[in-house]
Amino acid sequence: MTAFLDDFLIRATVAGIGVALAAAPLGCFIVWRRMAYFGDATAHAAILGVALALAFNLSIMLGTLVMALAMAVTVSGLSGRGRAMDTMLGVLSHSALAAGLVAVSLLQDVRLDLSAYLFGDILAVGRTDLAVIWGGAALVMILIWARWSALLTATLSADLATAAGIDPRREQMILTLALAVTVAVAIKVVGVLLIAALLIIPAAAARSFARTPETMALIAAGFGAVSALLGMAAAYRFDTPAGPSIVCVAALIFAGAALVDLGRRAA
Amino acid sequence: MTLITLTDIAVRFGGQTVLHDVDFHIDRGEIVTIVGPNGSGKSTLLRVVIGAERPASGTLKRARGLRIGYVPQKLHIDPTLPLTVRRFLDLPARIPDALARDALDQAGAGALGGRQMADLSGGQFQRVLLARAILSRPDLLILDEPTQGLDQPGSAAFYRRIAALRAELGCAVLMVSHELHVVMAASDRVICLNGHVCCAGAPEHVASAPEYRALFGTGTQGALALYRHDHAHGHDHDHPHSHTHGHEAAE
C-alpha cells in the first residue's frame, strides 16, 4: 500500500474518491432539503478562511473549517426566521467569496496561487493530506450514517420530527457540521468553486434510479467515485485541471441519467 | 383521565400575540375539534400540544408516558426524495412488516405499501399519514386539517374512519377543521378559537353560541340550521374577547 501511494496520481485519485464518497450522502440531503445554494455559500466562505489562515499562520484546513462552519451556522440561524432565503444566501455567498479574494490579495508577504484554492490542487495531495481527507470523509459518513433516520425524518417535516421526539434544529446542525467538514477537506481536491457541484450532481443523477433514500445515497456515492476515477484519468490523458475534469464527468453522468429517465417516461 | 391540560397559555410570534388565555384539556377517548377563522391560532395550538411551539406563558401538563400520533397539515415531499410508503412508515424507527400492514389496513391504505409517496393522490396521502400516526398506538391522535383538498364524500369517509379508529384504538382525537357541518356531527366537543377560546362545549351548544355565529354566521347557514335551537345565553357582549365561559367548566 505504501509503495502504491508513492505515485502522486494514485494519491490524487484516492483523495478524489474519498471526497466523493462523503459528498454523496450529504449531497442527497442538500438536494432533498433544497439547500443547493447553502453548499455554495459555505464553500465560498472557505476562501475567506484560507486568507485568515495565511494571515494568522494557522493551518489552511483549520481556517477553512472555522469559516465554513461560521457561514453555515449563520445561514441556518437566518433560515428559521422567514427571510427571503435565496436572496439572503446570494448576498452572503458572493460577499464571502469577494471578501476572501480581497483578503488574500492584501497578504503582501505571501505568494499564493489562488487558483489552487478556487479549482483545487489535487495533484499536490501529499500523504498527510490524504490522511486528513479520508479522516474527514470518514467522520462525515459516520455522522450521517449514525443519524440517518433522524436526519431523514427532520428533512421530511420539522413538525413530524418534533412529534417523534427529534429536535429538527439539532439535525440541521449535524448537517451543517458535516457540510463544513466536507468543504474543508474537499477544498484541495475540487476547490471552492466546484465543491457544491460534487455534492449535488451525483445525488441529482442518482435520483431516477432509486426507490428509497438509502439506494439514492449509495448510487450517488457510486457515481461520485466513478466521476473521481474517470475525471482523474481524463485530467491525466488530456492534461486538464483535475477538479473541473471530475465535475465534468459527473455532469456527463447526470446527462446520461436524465436521458435514461426521459426514455423511460416516453416508453 | 385527562391526557393533556393547558392552563392560561399565551403564544407570541415576534411582538404579535397569536394565542392568549387559552385553557384546554382533552380526556381519554374523546374527539375534540378546534374550529376558527384563518389566523385564529388553531395550528399554533396544536403545535403547542405536540411540543413544537413554546408558549410565552402558561403551563402544559401531559399525562405520564403519553403517546401522540400526529398528522401534519401539510407535508411536502420533495420530488427529489425517493420514498416508498413502506419506507416512510419506518421513519424515524424501523417497524416490523406485520405492524406496518395492520396500520395501513386500519387507515384504509392497505394496498399502497409499495407505492412512491410522490405518486399518491391527496386522499391516499392523507391515509398514509394517518397510518403512520397510529403506528405507535397513540393515546392521542392529532390531525391538522386532515381533509384539506379532499372532496365532500372523501372527507366524510375520512371522518367516519377517524371515528372507527377511535373506537378501535381507544385513543382521544384532537383535530383542526374548516368543514363545520361534518365536524359538528363527528365531534364530542368543539372549541371555537379566535386568538382565545371564544366558546367551547358540545357541538350543538357551540353552534348556537352567539360568539360562534359572529365568526361563522354568514357562510354556514346550512350547517347551522342542523343545530340551531333556542338557547338562552348570559354573555356580556360589550367585551367579546374578555368574557368567561361558565359552560366550559361544566364539561
Coordinates of C-alpha atoms in Angstrom, one line a residue:
Chain A
M1 CA 0.0 0.0 0.0
T2 CA 2.8 2.5 0.9
A3 CA 4.6 2.0 -2.4
F4 CA 1.2 2.2 -4.1
L5 CA 0.6 5.6 -2.6
D6 CA 4.0 6.9 -3.8
D7 CA 2.6 7.8 -7.1
F8 CA 1.0 11.3 -7.0
L9 CA -1.7 10.3 -9.4
I10 CA -2.8 7.4 -7.3
R11 CA -2.8 9.7 -4.2
A12 CA -4.9 12.2 -6.1
T13 CA -7.4 9.6 -7.2
V14 CA -7.7 8.1 -3.8
A15 CA -8.3 11.6 -2.4
G16 CA -10.9 12.3 -5.0
I17 CA -12.8 9.1 -4.2
G18 CA -12.7 9.9 -0.5
V19 CA -14.3 13.3 -1.0
A20 CA -16.8 11.9 -3.5
L21 CA -17.9 9.2 -1.0
A22 CA -18.5 11.7 1.8
A23 CA -20.1 14.2 -0.5
A24 CA -22.7 11.8 -2.0
P25 CA -24.9 11.1 1.0
L26 CA -24.5 14.7 2.3
G27 CA -25.4 15.9 -1.2
C28 CA -28.6 13.9 -1.1
F29 CA -29.8 15.8 1.9
I30 CA -28.8 19.0 0.4
V31 CA -30.9 18.2 -2.7
W32 CA -33.9 16.9 -0.7
R33 CA -33.8 20.0 1.5
R34 CA -33.3 22.4 -1.4
M35 CA -30.1 23.7 0.1
A36 CA -28.0 23.8 -3.0
Y37 CA -27.2 27.4 -2.5
F38 CA -26.3 26.7 1.1
G39 CA -23.5 24.5 -0.1
D40 CA -22.2 27.3 -2.3
A41 CA -22.3 29.9 0.5
T42 CA -20.4 27.6 2.8
A43 CA -17.8 26.8 0.2
H44 CA -17.3 30.4 -0.8
A45 CA -16.8 31.4 2.9
A46 CA -13.9 28.9 2.9
I47 CA -11.8 31.2 0.7
L48 CA -12.0 33.8 3.4
G49 CA -10.8 31.0 5.7
V50 CA -7.8 30.4 3.5
A51 CA -6.9 34.1 3.7
L52 CA -7.3 34.2 7.5
A53 CA -5.3 31.0 8.0
L54 CA -2.4 32.5 5.9
A55 CA -2.6 35.8 7.8
F56 CA -2.5 34.3 11.2
N57 CA -0.2 31.4 10.3
L58 CA -2.8 28.7 11.0
S59 CA -3.3 25.5 9.1
I60 CA -5.4 26.1 6.0
M61 CA -7.6 23.2 6.9
L62 CA -8.4 24.8 10.3
G63 CA -9.1 28.2 8.7
T64 CA -11.5 26.9 6.1
L65 CA -13.2 24.6 8.6
V66 CA -13.8 27.5 11.0
M67 CA -15.0 29.9 8.3
A68 CA -17.2 27.3 6.6
L69 CA -18.7 26.5 9.9
A70 CA -19.3 30.1 10.8
M71 CA -21.1 30.7 7.5
A72 CA -23.1 27.5 7.8
V73 CA -24.2 28.4 11.3
T74 CA -25.1 32.0 10.2
V75 CA -27.2 30.7 7.3
S76 CA -29.0 28.1 9.4
G77 CA -29.7 30.7 12.0
L78 CA -31.2 33.0 9.4
S79 CA -33.2 30.3 7.7
G80 CA -35.5 29.9 10.7
R81 CA -36.7 33.4 10.6
G82 CA -38.7 33.5 7.4
R83 CA -36.5 35.8 5.4
A84 CA -36.2 35.6 1.6
M85 CA -33.7 32.8 1.8
D86 CA -32.3 32.6 -1.7
T87 CA -31.7 36.4 -1.7
M88 CA -30.0 36.1 1.7
L89 CA -27.8 33.2 0.5
G90 CA -26.9 35.1 -2.7
V91 CA -25.8 38.1 -0.7
L92 CA -23.8 36.0 1.9
S93 CA -22.3 33.6 -0.6
H94 CA -20.9 36.1 -3.0
S95 CA -19.9 38.6 -0.4
A96 CA -17.9 35.9 1.3
L97 CA -16.2 35.0 -1.9
A98 CA -15.4 38.6 -2.8
A99 CA -14.2 39.4 0.8
G100 CA -12.0 36.2 0.6
L101 CA -10.4 37.2 -2.7
V102 CA -9.7 40.8 -1.4
A103 CA -8.3 39.5 1.8
V104 CA -5.9 37.1 0.0
S105 CA -4.6 40.0 -2.2
L106 CA -3.9 42.0 0.9
L107 CA -1.5 39.5 2.3
Q108 CA 1.7 41.0 1.0
D109 CA 4.4 38.7 2.1
V110 CA 2.5 35.6 1.0
R111 CA 2.8 34.5 -2.6
L112 CA -0.2 32.4 -3.2
D113 CA -1.5 30.5 -6.2
L114 CA -5.2 31.4 -5.8
S115 CA -6.4 29.1 -8.5
A116 CA -5.2 26.2 -6.3
Y117 CA -8.0 27.1 -3.8
L118 CA -10.6 28.1 -6.4
F119 CA -10.2 25.0 -8.5
G120 CA -8.4 22.6 -6.3
D121 CA -4.8 21.3 -6.5
I122 CA -5.4 17.6 -6.3
L123 CA -2.1 16.6 -7.8
A124 CA -0.3 18.2 -4.8
V125 CA -2.1 16.0 -2.3
G126 CA 0.5 14.5 0.0
R127 CA 0.3 11.6 2.4
T128 CA -0.8 13.9 5.3
D129 CA -3.4 15.5 3.1
L130 CA -4.7 12.1 2.2
A131 CA -5.0 11.1 5.8
V132 CA -6.8 14.3 6.6
I133 CA -9.2 14.0 3.7
W134 CA -10.1 10.3 4.4
G135 CA -10.3 11.2 8.2
G136 CA -12.7 14.0 7.5
A137 CA -14.7 11.9 4.9
A138 CA -15.0 9.0 7.4
L139 CA -16.2 11.4 10.1
V140 CA -18.9 12.8 7.8
M141 CA -20.0 9.3 6.7
I142 CA -20.2 8.0 10.2
L143 CA -22.1 11.1 11.4
I144 CA -24.7 10.8 8.6
W145 CA -25.0 7.0 9.0
A146 CA -25.4 7.3 12.7
R147 CA -28.2 9.9 12.5
W148 CA -29.7 8.7 9.2
S149 CA -33.3 8.1 10.4
A150 CA -33.5 11.2 12.5
L151 CA -32.0 13.3 9.6
L152 CA -34.4 11.8 7.2
T153 CA -37.4 12.5 9.5
A154 CA -36.4 16.1 10.1
T155 CA -35.9 16.5 6.3
L156 CA -39.5 15.3 5.7
S157 CA -41.1 17.6 8.2
A158 CA -39.8 19.5 11.2
D159 CA -43.1 19.1 13.0
L160 CA -43.3 15.3 12.3
A161 CA -39.8 15.1 13.8
T162 CA -40.7 17.1 16.8
A163 CA -43.8 14.9 17.4
A164 CA -41.5 11.9 17.3
G165 CA -39.1 13.4 19.9
I166 CA -36.4 14.5 17.4
D167 CA -35.1 18.1 17.6
P168 CA -35.1 19.3 13.9
R169 CA -32.6 22.1 14.8
R170 CA -30.2 19.6 16.1
E171 CA -30.4 17.6 12.9
Q172 CA -29.9 20.8 10.9
M173 CA -26.8 21.5 13.0
I174 CA -25.4 18.0 12.2
L175 CA -25.9 18.5 8.5
T176 CA -24.3 22.0 8.9
L177 CA -21.3 20.5 10.6
A178 CA -21.0 17.7 8.1
L179 CA -21.1 20.3 5.3
A180 CA -18.3 22.4 6.8
V181 CA -16.1 19.4 7.3
T182 CA -16.7 18.3 3.7
V183 CA -15.9 21.7 2.4
A184 CA -12.7 21.9 4.4
V185 CA -11.4 18.5 3.2
A186 CA -12.7 18.9 -0.4
I187 CA -11.1 22.3 -1.0
K188 CA -7.8 20.7 -2.1
V189 CA -9.5 18.3 -4.4
V190 CA -12.1 20.3 -6.3
G191 CA -11.6 23.8 -5.0
V192 CA -14.0 26.3 -3.6
L193 CA -15.9 27.0 -6.7
L194 CA -16.8 23.3 -7.5
I195 CA -17.4 21.7 -4.2
A196 CA -21.1 22.3 -4.5
A197 CA -21.1 20.6 -7.8
L198 CA -19.6 17.4 -6.3
L199 CA -22.3 17.5 -3.6
I200 CA -25.3 18.0 -5.9
I201 CA -24.6 16.5 -9.3
P202 CA -24.1 12.8 -8.3
A203 CA -27.1 13.0 -6.0
A204 CA -29.3 14.5 -8.7
A205 CA -28.1 11.9 -11.2
A206 CA -28.9 9.1 -8.7
R207 CA -32.5 10.2 -8.2
S208 CA -34.1 8.5 -11.2
F209 CA -32.5 5.1 -10.3
A210 CA -33.6 5.0 -6.7
R211 CA -36.8 3.9 -5.0
T212 CA -35.6 4.6 -1.4
P213 CA -33.4 7.3 0.2
E214 CA -30.8 4.7 1.0
T215 CA -30.4 3.4 -2.5
M216 CA -30.2 7.0 -3.8
A217 CA -27.3 7.8 -1.4
L218 CA -25.5 4.5 -2.4
I219 CA -25.9 5.2 -6.1
A220 CA -24.8 8.8 -5.6
A221 CA -21.7 7.5 -3.9
G222 CA -21.1 5.2 -6.8
F223 CA -21.5 8.0 -9.3
G224 CA -19.2 10.3 -7.3
A225 CA -16.5 7.7 -7.0
V226 CA -16.7 6.9 -10.8
S227 CA -16.5 10.6 -11.5
A228 CA -13.4 11.0 -9.4
L229 CA -11.8 8.0 -11.1
L230 CA -12.7 8.9 -14.7
G231 CA -12.1 12.6 -14.0
M232 CA -8.6 11.9 -12.9
A233 CA -7.9 9.6 -15.9
A234 CA -9.2 12.4 -18.2
A235 CA -7.1 15.0 -16.5
Y236 CA -4.0 12.8 -17.0
R237 CA -4.8 11.9 -20.5
F238 CA -5.8 15.4 -21.8
D239 CA -3.7 17.4 -19.3
T240 CA -6.8 19.3 -18.0
P241 CA -7.2 20.6 -14.4
A242 CA -8.2 17.7 -12.1
G243 CA -11.1 19.2 -10.1
P244 CA -13.0 20.6 -13.1
S245 CA -12.4 17.3 -15.0
I246 CA -14.0 15.3 -12.1
V247 CA -17.1 17.7 -12.2
C248 CA -17.3 17.4 -16.0
V249 CA -17.5 13.6 -15.7
A250 CA -20.2 13.9 -13.0
A251 CA -22.1 16.3 -15.3
L252 CA -21.9 13.7 -18.2
I253 CA -23.2 11.0 -15.8
F254 CA -26.1 13.3 -14.9
A255 CA -26.9 14.0 -18.6
G256 CA -26.8 10.2 -19.2
A257 CA -29.2 9.6 -16.3
A258 CA -31.5 12.3 -17.5
L259 CA -31.7 10.7 -20.9
V260 CA -32.4 7.3 -19.5
D261 CA -35.1 8.8 -17.3
L262 CA -36.6 10.6 -20.3
G263 CA -36.6 7.4 -22.4
R264 CA -38.3 5.5 -19.6
R265 CA -41.1 8.1 -19.3
A266 CA -41.6 8.1 -23.1
A267 CA -41.9 4.3 -23.1
Chain B
M1 CA -58.5 10.5 32.6
T2 CA -57.1 13.8 31.3
L3 CA -54.3 13.4 28.8
I4 CA -53.2 17.0 28.4
T5 CA -54.1 20.1 30.3
L6 CA -53.2 23.6 29.1
T7 CA -53.6 26.4 31.5
D8 CA -53.5 30.1 30.7
I9 CA -51.4 29.6 27.6
A10 CA -50.2 32.5 25.5
V11 CA -48.1 32.3 22.3
R12 CA -46.3 35.3 20.7
F13 CA -44.6 35.5 17.4
G14 CA -42.3 38.5 17.4
G15 CA -44.4 41.2 19.0
Q16 CA -47.7 39.7 17.9
T17 CA -49.9 37.7 20.3
V18 CA -51.3 34.7 18.5
L19 CA -52.9 33.0 21.4
H20 CA -53.8 34.2 24.9
D21 CA -55.6 33.0 27.9
V22 CA -56.1 29.5 26.5
D23 CA -57.3 26.9 28.9
F24 CA -57.8 23.5 27.3
H25 CA -57.8 19.9 28.2
I26 CA -58.6 16.6 26.5
D27 CA -59.7 13.3 28.1
R28 CA -59.1 9.8 27.0
G29 CA -61.3 8.6 24.2
E30 CA -63.0 11.9 23.3
I31 CA -63.0 13.6 19.9
V32 CA -62.3 17.3 20.2
T33 CA -62.4 19.6 17.2
I34 CA -60.9 23.1 17.0
V35 CA -62.7 25.5 14.7
G36 CA -62.0 29.1 13.9
P37 CA -61.3 31.5 11.1
N38 CA -57.9 31.7 9.3
G39 CA -55.2 33.1 11.5
S40 CA -57.0 32.3 14.7
G41 CA -54.2 30.2 16.1
K42 CA -55.6 26.7 15.5
S43 CA -52.5 25.2 14.1
T44 CA -50.4 27.0 16.7
L45 CA -52.5 25.5 19.5
L46 CA -51.8 22.0 18.0
R47 CA -48.1 22.8 17.8
V48 CA -48.1 23.8 21.4
V49 CA -49.7 20.5 22.3
I50 CA -47.2 18.4 20.4
G51 CA -44.3 20.5 21.8
A52 CA -43.2 22.2 18.6
E53 CA -44.1 25.6 19.9
R54 CA -43.1 27.0 23.2
P55 CA -45.8 29.1 24.9
A56 CA -44.7 32.6 26.1
S57 CA -46.6 31.9 29.3
G58 CA -48.9 29.4 30.9
T59 CA -48.4 25.7 31.7
L60 CA -48.8 22.5 29.8
K61 CA -49.3 19.2 31.6
R62 CA -49.1 15.9 29.9
A63 CA -50.1 12.5 31.3
R64 CA -47.1 10.4 32.1
G65 CA -45.9 8.4 29.1
L66 CA -48.4 10.0 26.7
R67 CA -48.0 8.8 23.2
I68 CA -49.0 11.2 20.5
G69 CA -49.7 10.4 16.8
Y70 CA -49.5 13.5 14.6
V71 CA -50.9 14.1 11.2
P72 CA -49.5 17.4 10.0
Q73 CA -51.5 19.9 7.9
K74 CA -49.0 19.9 5.0
L75 CA -46.3 17.5 4.2
H76 CA -44.4 18.5 1.1
I77 CA -42.2 15.6 0.0
D78 CA -39.7 17.0 -2.4
P79 CA -39.8 15.1 -5.7
T80 CA -36.1 14.5 -5.5
L81 CA -36.6 12.3 -2.4
P82 CA -37.4 8.7 -3.5
L83 CA -39.6 7.2 -0.7
T84 CA -41.9 4.3 -0.7
V85 CA -44.9 4.3 1.6
R86 CA -43.5 1.3 3.4
R87 CA -40.1 3.1 4.0
F88 CA -42.0 6.2 5.1
L89 CA -43.6 4.2 7.9
D90 CA -40.1 3.2 9.0
L91 CA -39.3 6.8 10.0
P92 CA -38.0 7.5 12.5
A93 CA -37.7 3.9 13.7
R94 CA -37.9 0.6 11.7
I95 CA -41.0 -1.4 12.4
P96 CA -42.0 -5.0 11.7
D97 CA -43.8 -5.6 8.5
A98 CA -46.9 -7.0 10.3
L99 CA -47.3 -3.8 12.2
A100 CA -47.0 -1.7 9.1
R101 CA -49.6 -3.9 7.3
D102 CA -52.0 -3.5 10.2
A103 CA -51.6 0.2 10.4
L104 CA -52.1 0.6 6.6
D105 CA -55.2 -1.6 6.7
Q106 CA -56.7 0.3 9.6
A107 CA -56.1 3.6 7.8
G108 CA -57.6 2.3 4.6
A109 CA -54.3 2.4 2.8
G110 CA -53.7 -1.4 2.7
A111 CA -52.7 -1.6 -1.0
L112 CA -50.3 1.3 -1.0
G113 CA -47.2 -0.1 0.7
G114 CA -45.0 -0.3 -2.4
R115 CA -46.1 3.0 -4.0
Q116 CA -43.9 6.1 -4.1
M117 CA -45.1 8.8 -1.8
A118 CA -44.7 11.4 -4.5
D119 CA -47.2 9.5 -6.7
L120 CA -50.1 9.3 -4.2
S121 CA -53.3 11.2 -4.6
G122 CA -54.4 13.7 -1.9
G123 CA -56.7 11.2 -0.2
Q124 CA -54.2 8.3 -0.4
F125 CA -51.5 10.6 1.1
Q126 CA -53.8 11.5 4.0
R127 CA -54.5 7.8 4.7
V128 CA -50.8 7.0 4.7
L129 CA -50.1 9.9 7.1
L130 CA -52.9 8.5 9.3
A131 CA -51.4 5.0 9.1
R132 CA -48.0 6.4 10.3
A133 CA -49.7 8.4 13.1
I134 CA -51.4 5.3 14.5
L135 CA -48.3 3.0 14.3
S136 CA -47.2 3.9 17.8
R137 CA -50.7 3.1 19.2
P138 CA -51.1 6.7 20.3
D139 CA -53.2 7.8 23.3
L140 CA -53.9 11.0 21.5
L141 CA -54.2 11.4 17.7
I142 CA -53.7 14.9 16.5
L143 CA -54.8 16.0 13.0
D144 CA -54.3 19.4 11.5
E145 CA -57.0 20.0 8.8
P146 CA -56.8 16.3 7.7
T147 CA -59.3 16.6 4.9
Q148 CA -57.8 19.6 3.1
G149 CA -58.0 19.0 -0.6
L150 CA -60.5 16.1 -0.3
D151 CA -63.9 16.3 -1.9
Q152 CA -67.0 16.1 0.3
P153 CA -67.6 12.3 0.1
G154 CA -63.8 11.9 0.6
S155 CA -63.7 13.9 3.8
A156 CA -67.0 12.4 5.1
A157 CA -65.4 9.0 4.7
F158 CA -62.2 10.2 6.4
Y159 CA -64.1 11.4 9.5
R160 CA -66.0 8.1 9.6
R161 CA -62.6 6.4 9.6
I162 CA -61.4 8.6 12.4
A163 CA -64.5 7.6 14.5
A164 CA -63.9 4.0 13.8
L165 CA -60.2 4.3 14.7
R166 CA -61.2 6.0 18.0
A167 CA -63.4 3.0 18.8
E168 CA -60.7 0.5 17.8
L169 CA -57.7 2.1 19.5
G170 CA -59.5 3.9 22.3
C171 CA -57.4 7.0 21.6
A172 CA -58.5 10.6 22.0
V173 CA -58.6 12.7 18.8
L174 CA -57.8 16.3 18.6
M175 CA -58.2 18.0 15.2
V176 CA -58.5 21.2 13.4
S177 CA -61.0 21.6 10.7
H178 CA -62.8 24.0 8.5
E179 CA -65.6 21.7 7.5
L180 CA -68.0 22.8 10.1
H181 CA -71.0 20.7 9.2
V182 CA -69.1 17.4 9.2
V183 CA -67.1 18.4 12.3
M184 CA -70.2 19.2 14.2
A185 CA -71.6 15.8 13.6
A186 CA -68.3 13.9 14.3
S187 CA -67.1 15.6 17.5
D188 CA -67.8 15.1 21.1
R189 CA -66.7 18.6 21.9
V190 CA -65.9 21.7 19.8
I191 CA -63.7 24.5 20.7
C192 CA -64.2 27.8 18.8
L193 CA -60.9 29.6 18.7
N194 CA -60.1 33.2 17.6
G195 CA -56.9 34.1 19.4
H196 CA -58.6 32.9 22.6
V197 CA -61.3 30.3 23.3
C198 CA -64.5 32.1 22.2
C199 CA -66.7 29.3 23.2
A200 CA -66.5 25.6 23.8
G201 CA -68.7 22.6 24.5
A202 CA -70.9 20.1 22.8
P203 CA -71.3 20.7 19.1
E204 CA -75.0 21.8 19.3
H205 CA -74.1 24.1 22.2
V206 CA -71.3 25.8 20.3
A207 CA -73.2 26.0 17.1
S208 CA -75.8 28.1 18.8
A209 CA -73.4 30.3 20.8
P210 CA -73.5 33.9 19.7
E211 CA -69.7 34.1 19.5
Y212 CA -69.7 31.2 17.1
R213 CA -72.4 32.8 15.0
A214 CA -70.5 36.0 14.9
L215 CA -67.5 34.2 13.4
F216 CA -69.2 31.7 11.1
G217 CA -72.8 33.0 10.8
T218 CA -72.8 34.2 7.2
G219 CA -71.2 31.4 5.3
T220 CA -72.6 28.4 7.1
Q221 CA -76.3 28.8 7.4
G222 CA -76.8 25.3 6.1
A223 CA -74.6 23.8 8.7
L224 CA -76.1 25.9 11.5
A225 CA -79.6 25.1 10.5
L226 CA -78.9 21.5 11.6
Y227 CA -78.2 22.5 15.1
R228 CA -80.0 25.7 15.6
H229 CA -82.2 25.8 18.6
D230 CA -83.2 28.3 21.2
H231 CA -80.6 28.8 23.7
A232 CA -80.6 31.5 26.4
H233 CA -77.1 32.9 26.9
G234 CA -75.9 35.2 29.6
H235 CA -72.8 36.5 27.8
D236 CA -71.8 40.1 28.2
H237 CA -71.3 41.2 24.6
D238 CA -69.7 44.5 25.4
H239 CA -66.4 42.7 25.8
P240 CA -66.5 39.8 23.4
H241 CA -62.8 39.0 24.0
S242 CA -62.6 39.0 27.7
H243 CA -65.7 37.1 28.8
T244 CA -65.5 33.9 30.8
H245 CA -67.5 30.8 29.9
G246 CA -69.5 29.0 32.5
H247 CA -70.3 26.2 30.2
E248 CA -66.7 25.2 29.7
A249 CA -66.3 24.3 33.3
A250 CA -69.3 22.0 33.0
E251 CA -67.5 19.8 30.5

